């Protein structure tokens, strides 16, 4: 809906074509003004000596992003066109330019060139329905007949301040692949709260609900997100890399807290959590963590980890809140294997070397001898704990949070559970 158009346009013709040239206009529209340069070659027949060719340029300053519909070709791939219409929901165009060169054949013809560039401010980017909206103080939009790019030096997603965010949408050759890359530096607790708001990490909800993360040192995080607009569910890929330093991580499931957690933690949709190496202190003792899909014991594993540390009898008593003394003392290496899939399993293994048990045989032992002990936990209503002490006894115990505890103890000496 044009309010006013001023300018000039020259025309000439030959026997089989009309040439509109040197068109320069100042256009006043309801929501913005634009400076337009226009030329067009119009053949009179299909066999004319020149092809149909339009050369159009439009420059815009200080306009709302809602004017995008006037410059985005509606004939571009439908998913990309719909994404652009719904993604840029708020903001202003500080300055922008639109260029078109070529014929009016179906969009993407090799004889066409289309470009749109704009400097934006105050942008709200609804990049995917149901996800937290990204806000960008300043950003740059670049659009051509093959790709859409949005860059922002600073913004916010799910309460996190994001730096150097890059959004891309490939629209060439029928592709509609979306990707977003960003990074942030935030406190671990803030990071966990933000990740809990991302729908793609709903598969990790059991882990995230169980964990509490605290720390004053900032955690450097890199976030990657990609999918095909035509099939988001099957193509969704999320990649998160977090560098932790001196963080405190607590687990409600294990009722334990690790101090001074340092190292890198990764998450990817297809493989779950993994880490090239985490170190921490548990009960004041050094803890080494190995994590990755190679440790998985069940299909569709979200998290599989191996924890190696040394535990003393006093550590275990304080962990379980036992105030009475028991006839045992010393410290021994312990390995804990955790697997989170459809269910959660925790396997604890130790040979008790270094622990002295002051009981009659076969339950007593000196600190130097080995006596393999296995404790297994399953997240089910029955047989929650399984204990096997090589050659001494085995037990199955159900310790519900409410109701009576039940246990079966077999003192038959066995070599395997």
Tab-separated table of C-alpha atoms in Angstrom:
chain	number	residue	atom	x	y	z
A	1	UNK	CA	0.000	0.000	0.000
A	2	UNK	CA	2.116	2.848	-1.321
A	3	UNK	CA	1.577	6.385	-0.091
A	4	UNK	CA	3.886	8.209	-2.539
A	5	UNK	CA	6.350	7.353	-5.325
A	6	UNK	CA	8.676	9.939	-6.824
A	7	UNK	CA	11.516	9.457	-9.300
A	8	UNK	CA	12.241	8.818	-12.947
A	9	UNK	CA	12.304	5.945	-15.397
A	10	UNK	CA	13.603	5.926	-18.985
A	11	UNK	CA	12.473	3.573	-21.702
A	12	UNK	CA	13.633	2.551	-25.172
A	13	UNK	CA	12.662	-0.233	-27.497
A	14	UNK	CA	13.785	-2.144	-30.482
A	15	UNK	CA	11.828	-4.296	-32.858
A	16	UNK	CA	11.418	-7.266	-30.432
A	17	UNK	CA	11.981	-5.881	-26.883
A	18	UNK	CA	11.324	-3.002	-24.487
A	19	UNK	CA	14.076	-1.719	-22.149
A	20	UNK	CA	13.181	0.152	-18.973
A	21	UNK	CA	16.330	1.839	-17.660
A	22	UNK	CA	17.783	4.213	-15.099
A	23	UNK	CA	14.780	3.904	-12.823
A	24	UNK	CA	15.427	5.634	-9.506
A	25	UNK	CA	12.559	6.123	-7.043
A	26	UNK	CA	11.918	7.266	-3.499
A	27	UNK	CA	8.994	5.278	-2.153
A	28	UNK	CA	6.994	6.233	0.956
A	29	UNK	CA	4.985	3.330	2.367
A	30	UNK	CA	2.796	3.029	5.446
A	31	UNK	CA	5.528	1.543	7.650
A	32	UNK	CA	8.764	2.596	5.955
A	33	UNK	CA	10.475	4.533	3.228
A	34	UNK	CA	12.749	2.994	0.617
A	35	UNK	CA	15.072	4.059	-2.167
A	36	UNK	CA	14.589	1.845	-5.232
A	37	UNK	CA	16.678	1.330	-8.349
A	38	UNK	CA	14.909	-0.524	-11.174
A	39	UNK	CA	15.670	-1.750	-14.690
A	40	UNK	CA	13.948	-4.413	-16.776
A	41	UNK	CA	14.351	-5.984	-20.224
A	42	UNK	CA	10.989	-7.148	-21.605
A	43	UNK	CA	11.008	-9.330	-24.746
A	44	UNK	CA	7.942	-9.180	-26.985
A	45	UNK	CA	8.043	-12.894	-27.818
A	46	UNK	CA	9.762	-16.108	-26.770
A	47	UNK	CA	12.010	-15.821	-29.821
A	48	UNK	CA	13.144	-12.289	-29.053
A	49	UNK	CA	16.869	-11.479	-29.127
A	50	UNK	CA	16.974	-10.685	-25.385
A	51	UNK	CA	15.647	-12.705	-22.396
A	52	UNK	CA	13.351	-11.369	-19.695
A	53	UNK	CA	15.622	-9.795	-17.093
A	54	UNK	CA	14.873	-7.614	-14.063
A	55	UNK	CA	17.438	-5.678	-12.029
A	56	UNK	CA	15.978	-4.398	-8.791
A	57	UNK	CA	17.623	-2.886	-5.700
A	58	UNK	CA	15.868	-1.452	-2.658
A	59	UNK	CA	17.505	0.254	0.335
A	60	UNK	CA	15.615	0.592	3.633
A	61	UNK	CA	16.441	2.361	6.908
A	62	UNK	CA	14.654	2.405	10.275
A	63	UNK	CA	11.763	0.012	9.638
A	64	UNK	CA	10.016	-2.786	11.580
A	65	UNK	CA	10.888	-6.373	10.669
A	66	UNK	CA	7.222	-6.857	9.718
A	67	UNK	CA	8.053	-5.341	6.298
A	68	UNK	CA	9.956	-8.546	5.464
A	69	UNK	CA	6.937	-9.774	3.488
A	70	UNK	CA	7.569	-7.005	0.948
A	71	UNK	CA	11.073	-8.246	0.184
A	72	UNK	CA	11.137	-12.015	0.784
A	73	UNK	CA	10.134	-13.823	-2.448
A	74	UNK	CA	7.018	-15.865	-1.746
A	75	UNK	CA	8.174	-18.420	-4.313
A	76	UNK	CA	11.199	-19.533	-2.251
A	77	UNK	CA	10.899	-23.062	-0.715
A	78	UNK	CA	7.719	-23.096	1.356
A	79	UNK	CA	9.260	-24.370	4.640
A	80	UNK	CA	11.931	-21.648	4.487
A	81	UNK	CA	9.367	-18.958	3.614
A	82	UNK	CA	7.109	-20.040	6.489
A	83	UNK	CA	10.072	-20.193	8.881
A	84	UNK	CA	11.114	-16.621	8.065
A	85	UNK	CA	7.570	-15.349	8.493
A	86	UNK	CA	7.218	-16.978	11.905
A	87	UNK	CA	10.794	-16.659	13.196
A	88	UNK	CA	11.303	-12.885	13.111
A	89	UNK	CA	8.455	-11.908	15.420
A	90	UNK	CA	9.843	-8.619	16.732
A	91	UNK	CA	12.620	-6.135	16.020
A	92	UNK	CA	13.678	-3.263	13.796
A	93	UNK	CA	15.690	-2.962	10.623
A	94	UNK	CA	18.379	-0.344	11.183
A	95	UNK	CA	19.379	-0.555	7.528
A	96	UNK	CA	18.869	-3.094	4.799
A	97	UNK	CA	19.217	-3.711	1.089
A	98	UNK	CA	17.420	-6.095	-1.291
A	99	UNK	CA	18.863	-7.128	-4.668
A	100	UNK	CA	17.328	-9.117	-7.521
A	101	UNK	CA	18.945	-9.904	-10.839
A	102	UNK	CA	17.529	-12.300	-13.433
A	103	UNK	CA	14.323	-13.554	-14.948
A	104	UNK	CA	11.034	-14.442	-13.311
A	105	UNK	CA	11.237	-18.192	-13.850
A	106	UNK	CA	10.560	-20.595	-10.923
A	107	UNK	CA	12.593	-19.691	-7.848
A	108	UNK	CA	16.131	-21.043	-7.828
A	109	UNK	CA	16.699	-20.864	-11.578
A	110	UNK	CA	20.461	-20.579	-12.302
A	111	UNK	CA	19.843	-17.318	-14.136
A	112	UNK	CA	18.594	-15.609	-10.972
A	113	UNK	CA	20.414	-13.926	-8.118
A	114	UNK	CA	18.599	-12.762	-4.997
A	115	UNK	CA	20.219	-11.206	-1.922
A	116	UNK	CA	18.869	-9.533	1.190
A	117	UNK	CA	21.098	-7.997	3.854
A	118	UNK	CA	19.959	-6.171	6.981
A	119	UNK	CA	21.317	-4.900	10.279
A	120	UNK	CA	18.698	-5.631	12.957
A	121	UNK	CA	18.129	-4.529	16.557
A	122	UNK	CA	15.859	-5.720	19.366
A	123	UNK	CA	15.118	-9.000	17.578
A	124	UNK	CA	12.966	-11.760	19.069
A	125	UNK	CA	13.741	-14.952	17.164
A	126	UNK	CA	11.199	-17.770	17.431
A	127	UNK	CA	13.471	-20.277	15.698
A	128	UNK	CA	11.384	-23.354	16.590
A	129	UNK	CA	7.871	-23.615	18.009
A	130	UNK	CA	7.808	-24.682	21.650
A	131	UNK	CA	11.429	-23.689	22.282
A	132	UNK	CA	12.567	-20.675	24.338
A	133	UNK	CA	12.609	-17.528	22.194
A	134	UNK	CA	16.038	-16.065	21.454
A	135	UNK	CA	16.442	-12.325	21.931
A	136	UNK	CA	19.241	-10.474	20.141
A	137	UNK	CA	20.296	-6.915	20.916
A	138	UNK	CA	22.060	-6.520	17.576
A	139	UNK	CA	22.159	-8.972	14.689
A	140	UNK	CA	22.823	-9.261	10.988
A	141	UNK	CA	20.581	-11.006	8.457
A	142	UNK	CA	21.894	-12.313	5.145
A	143	UNK	CA	19.604	-14.082	2.683
A	144	UNK	CA	20.275	-15.375	-0.802
A	145	UNK	CA	18.763	-18.009	-3.072
A	146	UNK	CA	20.684	-20.787	-1.302
A	147	UNK	CA	20.957	-19.875	2.376
A	148	UNK	CA	19.672	-17.746	5.247
A	149	UNK	CA	22.153	-16.574	7.903
A	150	UNK	CA	21.620	-14.609	11.108
A	151	UNK	CA	24.586	-13.589	13.275
A	152	UNK	CA	24.435	-11.957	16.673
A	153	UNK	CA	27.332	-10.983	18.985
A	154	UNK	CA	25.095	-11.089	22.050
A	155	UNK	CA	21.652	-12.366	22.961
A	156	UNK	CA	19.681	-14.476	25.392
A	157	UNK	CA	18.116	-17.947	25.257
A	158	UNK	CA	16.339	-19.608	28.208
A	159	UNK	CA	17.753	-17.032	30.605
A	160	UNK	CA	21.363	-17.488	29.452
A	161	UNK	CA	23.421	-14.697	27.924
A	162	UNK	CA	24.607	-16.140	24.608
A	163	UNK	CA	27.643	-14.887	22.690
A	164	UNK	CA	28.489	-15.162	18.986
A	165	UNK	CA	25.256	-16.874	17.966
A	166	UNK	CA	25.029	-18.089	14.360
A	167	UNK	CA	21.747	-19.292	12.825
A	168	UNK	CA	21.691	-20.805	9.341
A	169	UNK	CA	19.051	-22.293	7.073
A	170	UNK	CA	20.122	-24.072	3.877
A	171	UNK	CA	17.444	-23.747	1.212
A	172	UNK	CA	19.264	-24.863	-1.932
A	173	UNK	CA	18.413	-27.942	-3.984
A	174	UNK	CA	15.299	-28.729	-1.955
A	175	UNK	CA	17.135	-28.754	1.379
A	176	UNK	CA	15.698	-27.016	4.442
A	177	UNK	CA	18.340	-27.791	7.035
A	178	UNK	CA	18.374	-25.539	10.108
A	179	UNK	CA	21.331	-25.102	12.436
A	180	UNK	CA	22.177	-22.834	15.366
A	181	UNK	CA	25.531	-22.485	17.092
A	182	UNK	CA	26.187	-20.380	20.170
A	183	UNK	CA	28.270	-20.217	23.321
A	184	UNK	CA	27.853	-18.840	26.809
A	185	UNK	CA	29.710	-18.430	30.069
A	186	UNK	CA	27.439	-18.795	33.086
A	187	UNK	CA	27.286	-20.229	36.577
A	188	UNK	CA	26.625	-23.996	36.649
A	189	UNK	CA	23.268	-23.648	38.413
A	190	UNK	CA	21.992	-21.176	35.824
A	191	UNK	CA	23.170	-23.457	33.042
A	192	UNK	CA	21.305	-26.479	34.427
A	193	UNK	CA	18.070	-24.467	34.749
A	194	UNK	CA	18.403	-23.298	31.133
A	195	UNK	CA	19.074	-26.781	29.763
A	196	UNK	CA	16.002	-28.085	31.583
A	197	UNK	CA	13.888	-25.705	29.435
A	198	UNK	CA	15.076	-27.098	26.104
A	199	UNK	CA	12.521	-29.602	24.705
A	200	UNK	CA	15.248	-31.553	22.914
A	201	UNK	CA	16.761	-32.452	26.285
A	202	UNK	CA	13.505	-33.915	27.606
A	203	UNK	CA	15.108	-37.350	27.129
A	204	UNK	CA	17.649	-36.287	29.742
A	205	UNK	CA	14.964	-35.195	32.207
A	206	UNK	CA	15.577	-38.107	34.651
A	207	UNK	CA	19.227	-37.104	34.950
A	208	UNK	CA	18.585	-33.375	35.152
A	209	UNK	CA	15.887	-33.758	37.795
A	210	UNK	CA	18.229	-35.888	39.859
A	211	UNK	CA	21.213	-33.530	39.674
A	212	UNK	CA	21.849	-30.275	41.470
A	213	UNK	CA	24.753	-28.149	40.257
A	214	UNK	CA	26.320	-25.203	42.048
A	215	UNK	CA	29.504	-23.195	41.778
A	216	UNK	CA	30.806	-19.669	41.650
A	217	UNK	CA	33.204	-20.189	38.729
A	218	UNK	CA	31.628	-19.668	35.322
A	219	UNK	CA	31.195	-22.682	33.053
A	220	UNK	CA	32.017	-22.205	29.363
A	221	UNK	CA	29.314	-23.836	27.245
A	222	UNK	CA	28.914	-24.405	23.506
A	223	UNK	CA	25.448	-25.204	22.180
A	224	UNK	CA	24.649	-26.687	18.780
A	225	UNK	CA	21.184	-27.379	17.377
A	226	UNK	CA	20.234	-28.719	13.955
A	227	UNK	CA	17.238	-30.309	12.224
A	228	UNK	CA	15.381	-30.486	8.911
A	229	UNK	CA	12.317	-28.247	8.844
A	230	UNK	CA	10.455	-30.961	6.924
A	231	UNK	CA	11.093	-33.629	9.588
A	232	UNK	CA	12.133	-32.065	12.897
A	233	UNK	CA	11.508	-35.082	15.162
A	234	UNK	CA	13.597	-37.618	13.245
A	235	UNK	CA	16.446	-35.239	12.326
A	236	UNK	CA	16.824	-33.275	15.571
A	237	UNK	CA	20.423	-33.188	16.784
A	238	UNK	CA	21.503	-31.281	19.894
A	239	UNK	CA	25.145	-30.947	20.896
A	240	UNK	CA	26.122	-29.365	24.226
A	241	UNK	CA	29.697	-29.037	25.514
A	242	UNK	CA	30.277	-27.741	29.054
A	243	UNK	CA	33.651	-26.990	30.654
A	244	UNK	CA	33.229	-27.191	34.425
A	245	UNK	CA	35.653	-25.750	36.977
A	246	UNK	CA	35.369	-26.212	40.743
A	247	UNK	CA	31.640	-27.019	40.542
A	248	UNK	CA	29.576	-28.909	43.128
A	249	UNK	CA	27.357	-31.652	41.734
A	250	UNK	CA	24.824	-33.457	43.901
A	251	UNK	CA	22.765	-36.568	43.125
A	252	UNK	CA	19.483	-37.216	44.901
A	253	UNK	CA	19.521	-40.780	43.559
A	254	UNK	CA	22.886	-41.612	45.132
A	255	UNK	CA	22.447	-39.173	48.038
A	256	UNK	CA	25.997	-37.944	47.504
A	257	UNK	CA	27.697	-34.690	46.520
A	258	UNK	CA	30.902	-34.269	44.541
A	259	UNK	CA	33.086	-31.242	45.190
A	260	UNK	CA	35.552	-29.460	42.890
A	261	UNK	CA	34.127	-31.071	39.744
A	262	UNK	CA	36.429	-30.096	36.861
A	263	UNK	CA	36.525	-31.175	33.226
A	264	UNK	CA	34.375	-31.329	30.090
A	265	UNK	CA	30.872	-32.796	29.894
A	266	UNK	CA	29.206	-33.390	26.526
A	267	UNK	CA	25.662	-34.249	25.468
A	268	UNK	CA	24.506	-35.286	22.014
A	269	UNK	CA	21.059	-36.482	20.992
A	270	UNK	CA	22.246	-39.663	19.281
A	271	UNK	CA	24.744	-40.802	21.922
A	272	UNK	CA	23.668	-39.180	25.212
A	273	UNK	CA	26.236	-37.933	27.720
A	274	UNK	CA	29.968	-38.481	27.450
A	275	UNK	CA	33.128	-36.962	28.858
A	276	UNK	CA	36.823	-37.181	27.988
A	277	UNK	CA	37.533	-36.954	31.714
A	278	UNK	CA	36.028	-35.449	34.854
A	279	UNK	CA	37.749	-35.162	38.211
A	280	UNK	CA	36.168	-34.400	41.581
A	281	UNK	CA	36.338	-35.002	45.310
A	282	UNK	CA	33.876	-37.322	47.084
A	283	UNK	CA	34.125	-37.672	50.865
A	284	UNK	CA	37.249	-35.543	50.488
A	285	UNK	CA	38.898	-38.195	48.292
A	286	UNK	CA	39.836	-38.020	44.600
A	287	UNK	CA	37.199	-39.276	42.150
A	288	UNK	CA	37.851	-40.144	38.489
A	289	UNK	CA	34.916	-40.303	36.054
A	290	UNK	CA	34.769	-42.064	32.688
A	291	UNK	CA	31.597	-41.497	30.690
A	292	UNK	CA	30.400	-42.510	27.251
A	293	UNK	CA	28.233	-44.860	25.150
A	294	UNK	CA	30.991	-47.518	25.152
A	295	UNK	CA	30.075	-48.227	28.786
A	296	UNK	CA	26.365	-48.744	28.102
A	297	UNK	CA	24.707	-51.911	29.404
A	298	UNK	CA	21.240	-51.342	27.885
A	299	UNK	CA	19.842	-50.106	24.542
A	300	UNK	CA	18.907	-46.433	24.156
A	301	UNK	CA	21.231	-45.449	26.990
A	302	UNK	CA	21.167	-41.775	27.873
A	303	UNK	CA	24.048	-41.784	30.342
A	304	UNK	CA	26.607	-44.447	31.188
A	305	UNK	CA	29.455	-43.679	33.564
A	306	UNK	CA	32.181	-45.377	35.583
A	307	UNK	CA	33.341	-43.766	38.828
A	308	UNK	CA	36.552	-44.869	40.531
A	309	UNK	CA	37.507	-43.671	44.005
A	310	UNK	CA	38.680	-44.857	47.403
A	311	UNK	CA	36.146	-45.131	50.221
A	312	UNK	CA	36.635	-45.773	53.900
A	313	UNK	CA	34.261	-47.475	56.322
A	314	UNK	CA	33.719	-44.146	58.060
A	315	UNK	CA	32.793	-42.552	54.695
A	316	UNK	CA	30.125	-45.183	54.058
A	317	UNK	CA	28.697	-44.851	57.565
A	318	UNK	CA	28.437	-41.064	57.275
A	319	UNK	CA	26.932	-41.429	53.760
A	320	UNK	CA	24.110	-43.610	55.119
A	321	UNK	CA	23.833	-41.681	58.378
A	322	UNK	CA	24.797	-44.683	60.565
A	323	UNK	CA	25.909	-43.516	63.998
A	324	UNK	CA	26.563	-46.967	65.534
A	325	UNK	CA	30.027	-48.467	65.234
A	326	UNK	CA	30.556	-51.674	63.253
A	327	UNK	CA	33.378	-54.264	63.470
A	328	UNK	CA	35.186	-52.978	60.360
A	329	UNK	CA	37.760	-50.325	59.537
A	330	UNK	CA	40.043	-49.190	56.737
A	331	UNK	CA	39.691	-47.919	53.158
A	332	UNK	CA	39.377	-49.697	49.817
A	333	UNK	CA	39.099	-48.840	46.068
A	334	UNK	CA	35.488	-48.734	44.831
A	335	UNK	CA	34.054	-48.739	41.306
A	336	UNK	CA	30.525	-47.459	40.635
A	337	UNK	CA	28.860	-48.039	37.263
A	338	UNK	CA	25.754	-45.976	36.484
A	339	UNK	CA	23.495	-46.615	33.475
A	340	UNK	CA	20.461	-44.449	32.672
A	341	UNK	CA	18.170	-45.733	29.916
A	342	UNK	CA	14.484	-46.709	30.224
A	343	UNK	CA	15.506	-47.622	33.764
A	344	UNK	CA	18.337	-46.611	36.069
A	345	UNK	CA	20.920	-49.063	37.378
A	346	UNK	CA	23.776	-48.495	39.801
A	347	UNK	CA	26.397	-51.228	40.256
A	348	UNK	CA	28.960	-50.896	43.061
A	349	UNK	CA	31.979	-53.225	43.095
A	350	UNK	CA	34.960	-53.561	45.441
A	351	UNK	CA	37.259	-56.344	46.617
A	352	UNK	CA	37.448	-54.820	50.127
A	353	UNK	CA	41.234	-55.040	50.104
A	354	UNK	CA	42.334	-52.593	52.782
A	355	UNK	CA	39.251	-53.220	54.952
A	356	UNK	CA	39.599	-55.345	58.105
A	357	UNK	CA	36.422	-57.056	59.365
A	358	UNK	CA	36.546	-58.236	62.982
A	359	UNK	CA	34.099	-61.161	62.733
A	360	UNK	CA	34.423	-64.952	62.878
A	361	UNK	CA	35.082	-66.760	59.623
A	362	UNK	CA	33.774	-66.850	56.972
A	363	UNK	CA	32.626	-63.221	57.428
A	364	UNK	CA	35.757	-61.877	59.041
A	365	UNK	CA	38.877	-60.941	57.085
A	366	UNK	CA	42.198	-59.187	57.468
A	367	UNK	CA	42.942	-55.928	55.665
A	368	UNK	CA	45.329	-57.651	53.238
A	369	UNK	CA	42.918	-60.288	51.901
A	370	UNK	CA	40.430	-59.862	49.077
A	371	UNK	CA	36.715	-60.440	49.557
A	372	UNK	CA	34.803	-59.280	46.442
A	373	UNK	CA	31.565	-57.441	47.220
A	374	UNK	CA	28.897	-56.412	44.699
A	375	UNK	CA	25.955	-54.122	45.424
A	376	UNK	CA	23.393	-53.490	42.690
A	377	UNK	CA	20.518	-51.008	42.671
A	378	UNK	CA	17.577	-51.017	40.275
A	379	UNK	CA	14.885	-48.359	39.995
A	380	UNK	CA	11.979	-50.738	40.517
A	381	UNK	CA	9.521	-51.230	43.314
A	382	UNK	CA	10.824	-54.659	44.330
A	383	UNK	CA	14.346	-55.997	44.915
A	384	UNK	CA	15.720	-52.486	44.919
A	385	UNK	CA	19.081	-53.580	46.383
A	386	UNK	CA	21.000	-56.763	45.576
A	387	UNK	CA	24.123	-57.597	47.598
A	388	UNK	CA	26.547	-60.413	46.888
A	389	UNK	CA	29.623	-61.003	49.063
A	390	UNK	CA	31.781	-63.675	47.469
A	391	UNK	CA	31.800	-66.910	49.522
A	392	UNK	CA	29.933	-65.351	52.436
A	393	UNK	CA	26.335	-64.310	51.830
A	394	UNK	CA	23.877	-62.711	49.388
A	395	UNK	CA	20.893	-60.497	50.104
A	396	UNK	CA	17.940	-58.869	48.381
A	397	UNK	CA	16.470	-55.826	50.098
A	398	UNK	CA	13.537	-53.567	49.347
A	399	UNK	CA	13.814	-50.224	51.103
A	400	UNK	CA	10.806	-48.147	50.034
A	401	UNK	CA	10.591	-44.518	51.071
A	402	UNK	CA	7.289	-45.276	52.731
A	403	UNK	CA	6.176	-48.536	54.242
A	404	UNK	CA	7.983	-51.471	55.796
A	405	UNK	CA	11.411	-52.566	54.620
A	406	UNK	CA	11.855	-56.184	53.547
A	407	UNK	CA	14.975	-58.274	53.044
A	408	UNK	CA	16.051	-61.850	52.287
A	409	UNK	CA	19.540	-62.927	53.403
A	410	UNK	CA	21.146	-66.201	52.248
A	411	UNK	CA	24.296	-67.216	54.179
A	412	UNK	CA	25.064	-70.143	51.872
A	413	UNK	CA	28.678	-69.693	50.655
A	414	UNK	CA	28.520	-69.098	46.893
A	415	UNK	CA	31.059	-68.179	44.211
A	416	UNK	CA	28.598	-66.191	42.107
A	417	UNK	CA	25.325	-64.390	42.595
